[in-house]
mmCIF file of C-alpha atoms in Angstrom:
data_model
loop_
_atom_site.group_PDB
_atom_site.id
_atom_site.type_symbol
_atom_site.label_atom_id
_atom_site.label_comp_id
_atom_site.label_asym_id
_atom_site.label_seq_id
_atom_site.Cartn_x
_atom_site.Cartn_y
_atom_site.Cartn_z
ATOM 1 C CA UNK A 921 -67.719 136.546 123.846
ATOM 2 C CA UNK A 922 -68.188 133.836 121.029
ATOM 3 C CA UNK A 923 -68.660 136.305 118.103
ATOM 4 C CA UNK A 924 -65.167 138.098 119.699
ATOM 5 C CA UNK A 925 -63.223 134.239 119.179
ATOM 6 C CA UNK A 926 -64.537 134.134 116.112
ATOM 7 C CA UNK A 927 -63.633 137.568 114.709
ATOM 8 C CA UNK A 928 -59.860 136.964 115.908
ATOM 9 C CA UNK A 929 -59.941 133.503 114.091
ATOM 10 C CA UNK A 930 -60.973 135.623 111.246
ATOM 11 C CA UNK A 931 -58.131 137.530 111.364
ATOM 12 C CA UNK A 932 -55.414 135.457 112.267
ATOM 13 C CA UNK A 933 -56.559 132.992 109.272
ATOM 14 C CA UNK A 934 -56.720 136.003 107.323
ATOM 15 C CA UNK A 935 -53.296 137.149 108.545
ATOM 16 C CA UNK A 936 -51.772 133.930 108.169
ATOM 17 C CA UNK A 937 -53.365 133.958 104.208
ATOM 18 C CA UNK A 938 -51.513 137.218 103.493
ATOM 19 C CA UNK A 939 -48.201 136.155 105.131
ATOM 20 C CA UNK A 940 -47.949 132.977 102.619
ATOM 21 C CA UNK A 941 -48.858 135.369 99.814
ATOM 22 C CA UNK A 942 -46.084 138.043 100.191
ATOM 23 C CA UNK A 943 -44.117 135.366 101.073
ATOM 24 C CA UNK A 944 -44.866 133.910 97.588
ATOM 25 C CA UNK A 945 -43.846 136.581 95.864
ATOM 26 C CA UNK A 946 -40.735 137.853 97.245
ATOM 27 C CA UNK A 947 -37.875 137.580 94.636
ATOM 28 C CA UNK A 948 -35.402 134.997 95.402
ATOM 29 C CA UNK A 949 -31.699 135.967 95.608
ATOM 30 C CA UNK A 950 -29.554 134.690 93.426
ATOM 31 C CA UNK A 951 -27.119 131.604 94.181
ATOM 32 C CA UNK A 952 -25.263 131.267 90.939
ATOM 33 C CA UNK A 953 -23.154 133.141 88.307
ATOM 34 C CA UNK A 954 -21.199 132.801 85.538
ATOM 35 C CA UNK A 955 -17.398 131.994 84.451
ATOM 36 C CA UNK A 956 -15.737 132.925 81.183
ATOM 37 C CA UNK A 957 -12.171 131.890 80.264
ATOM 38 C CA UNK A 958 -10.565 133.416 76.378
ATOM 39 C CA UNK A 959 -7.644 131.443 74.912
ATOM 40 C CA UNK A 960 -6.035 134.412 73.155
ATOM 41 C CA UNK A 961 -2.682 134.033 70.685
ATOM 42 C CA UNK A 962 0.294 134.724 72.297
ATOM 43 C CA UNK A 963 2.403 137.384 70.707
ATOM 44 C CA UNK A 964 4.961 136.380 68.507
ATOM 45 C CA UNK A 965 4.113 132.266 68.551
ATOM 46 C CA UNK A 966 2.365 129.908 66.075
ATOM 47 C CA UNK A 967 -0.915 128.308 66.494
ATOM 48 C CA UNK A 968 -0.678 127.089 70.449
ATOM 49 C CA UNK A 969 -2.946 123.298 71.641
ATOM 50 C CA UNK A 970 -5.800 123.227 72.578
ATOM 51 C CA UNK A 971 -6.227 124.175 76.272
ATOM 52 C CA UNK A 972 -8.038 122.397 79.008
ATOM 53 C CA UNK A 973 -10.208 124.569 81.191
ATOM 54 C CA UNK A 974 -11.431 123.345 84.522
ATOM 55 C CA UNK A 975 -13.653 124.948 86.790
ATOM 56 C CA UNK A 976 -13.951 124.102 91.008
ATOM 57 C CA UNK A 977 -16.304 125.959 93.387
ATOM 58 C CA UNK A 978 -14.699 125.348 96.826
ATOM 59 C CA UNK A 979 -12.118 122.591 95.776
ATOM 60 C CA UNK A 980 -15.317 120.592 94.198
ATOM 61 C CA UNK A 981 -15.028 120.277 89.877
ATOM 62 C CA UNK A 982 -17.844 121.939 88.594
ATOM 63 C CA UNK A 983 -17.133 122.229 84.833
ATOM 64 C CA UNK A 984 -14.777 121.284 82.611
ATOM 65 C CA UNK A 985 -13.976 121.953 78.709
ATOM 66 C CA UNK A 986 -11.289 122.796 75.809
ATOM 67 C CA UNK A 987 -10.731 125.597 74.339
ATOM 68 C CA UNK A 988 -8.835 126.279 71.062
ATOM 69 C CA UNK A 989 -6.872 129.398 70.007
ATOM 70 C CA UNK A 990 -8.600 132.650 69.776
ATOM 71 C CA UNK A 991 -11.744 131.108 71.709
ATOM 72 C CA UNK A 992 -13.965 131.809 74.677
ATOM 73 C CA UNK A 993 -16.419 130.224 76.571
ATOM 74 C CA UNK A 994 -18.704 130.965 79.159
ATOM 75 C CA UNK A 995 -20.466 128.531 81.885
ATOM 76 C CA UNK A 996 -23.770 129.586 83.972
ATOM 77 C CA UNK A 997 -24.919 128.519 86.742
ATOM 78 C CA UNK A 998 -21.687 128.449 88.517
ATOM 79 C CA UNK A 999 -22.604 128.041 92.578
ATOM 80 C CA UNK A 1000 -21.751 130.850 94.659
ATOM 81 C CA UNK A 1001 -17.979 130.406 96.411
ATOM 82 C CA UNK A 1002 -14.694 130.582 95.937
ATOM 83 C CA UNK A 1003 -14.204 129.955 92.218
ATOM 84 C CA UNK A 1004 -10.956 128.301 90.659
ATOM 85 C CA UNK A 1005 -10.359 128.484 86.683
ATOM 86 C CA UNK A 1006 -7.686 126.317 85.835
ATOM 87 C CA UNK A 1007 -6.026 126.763 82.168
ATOM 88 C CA UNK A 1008 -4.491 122.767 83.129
ATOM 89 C CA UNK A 1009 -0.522 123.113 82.802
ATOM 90 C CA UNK A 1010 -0.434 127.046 82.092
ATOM 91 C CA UNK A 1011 -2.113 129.013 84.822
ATOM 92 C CA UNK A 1012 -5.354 129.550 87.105
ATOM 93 C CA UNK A 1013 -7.315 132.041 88.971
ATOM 94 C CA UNK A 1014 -9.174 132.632 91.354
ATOM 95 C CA UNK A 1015 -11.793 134.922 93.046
ATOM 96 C CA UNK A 1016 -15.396 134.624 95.188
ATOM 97 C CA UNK A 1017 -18.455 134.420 93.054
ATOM 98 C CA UNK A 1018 -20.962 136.353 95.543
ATOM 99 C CA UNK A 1019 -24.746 138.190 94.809
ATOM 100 C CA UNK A 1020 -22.515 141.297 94.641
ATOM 101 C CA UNK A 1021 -20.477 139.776 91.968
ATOM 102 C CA UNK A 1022 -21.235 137.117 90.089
ATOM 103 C CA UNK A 1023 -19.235 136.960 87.119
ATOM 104 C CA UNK A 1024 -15.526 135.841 86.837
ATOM 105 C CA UNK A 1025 -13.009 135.688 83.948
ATOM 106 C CA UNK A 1026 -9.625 134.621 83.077
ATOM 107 C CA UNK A 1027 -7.823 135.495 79.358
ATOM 108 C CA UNK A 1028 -5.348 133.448 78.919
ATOM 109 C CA UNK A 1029 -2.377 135.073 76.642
ATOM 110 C CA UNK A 1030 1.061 136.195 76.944
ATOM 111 C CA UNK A 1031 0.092 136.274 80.735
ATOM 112 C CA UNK A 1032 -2.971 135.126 82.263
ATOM 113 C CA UNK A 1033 -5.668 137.755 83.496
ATOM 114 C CA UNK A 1034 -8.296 137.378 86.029
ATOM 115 C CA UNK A 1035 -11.145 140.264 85.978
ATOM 116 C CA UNK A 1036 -15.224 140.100 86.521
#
């Protein structure tokens, strides 16, 4: 009866060993994405200002910069949520950042454009 406890120690140890190791390697989902917003020149108008860009995940400010005419930038590492880009005093979008999609854009122009 002792060898039989000590075989099923055996195992469960050895069990419990390859549990942590698959467990190790699994992939890990993503929790982030990215956000681009384009300042492009509206038709028919002169050099515009500068525009300020700010970006909230869930009402919270994540990021925030300027972008000049004919422009783009992109920001990583954007949490997953509902995302808000806000082209301050012209227009904003909005859309969920999710594993499924992670990207977001908005071109800012005649009109303003959201896409992925």
């Amino acid at each position: 009866m002792h060898r039989s406890v000590g075989a099923r120690a055996k195992l469960l140890v050895s069990i419990g060993v390859l549990a942590l190791g698959v467990a190790g390697c699994a992939p890990t989902l993503p929790t982030t994405g990215t956000v681009t917003a384009a300042l492009q020149t509206p038709s028919g108008s002169e050099a515009s200002d500068p525009v300020d860009i700010v970006v909230s995940v869930d009402g919270a400010e994540v990021a925030s910069f300027r972008l000049n005419e004919g422009e783009g930038q992109s920001v990583g590492e954007i949490p997953f949520g509902w995302v808000t880009i806000d082209a301050v005093g012209l227009c904003s979008g909005e859309a969920e950042l999710l594993a499924t999609s992670p990207t977001m854009s908005l071109t800012i122009g005649d009109t303003c454009a959201v896409g992925d």
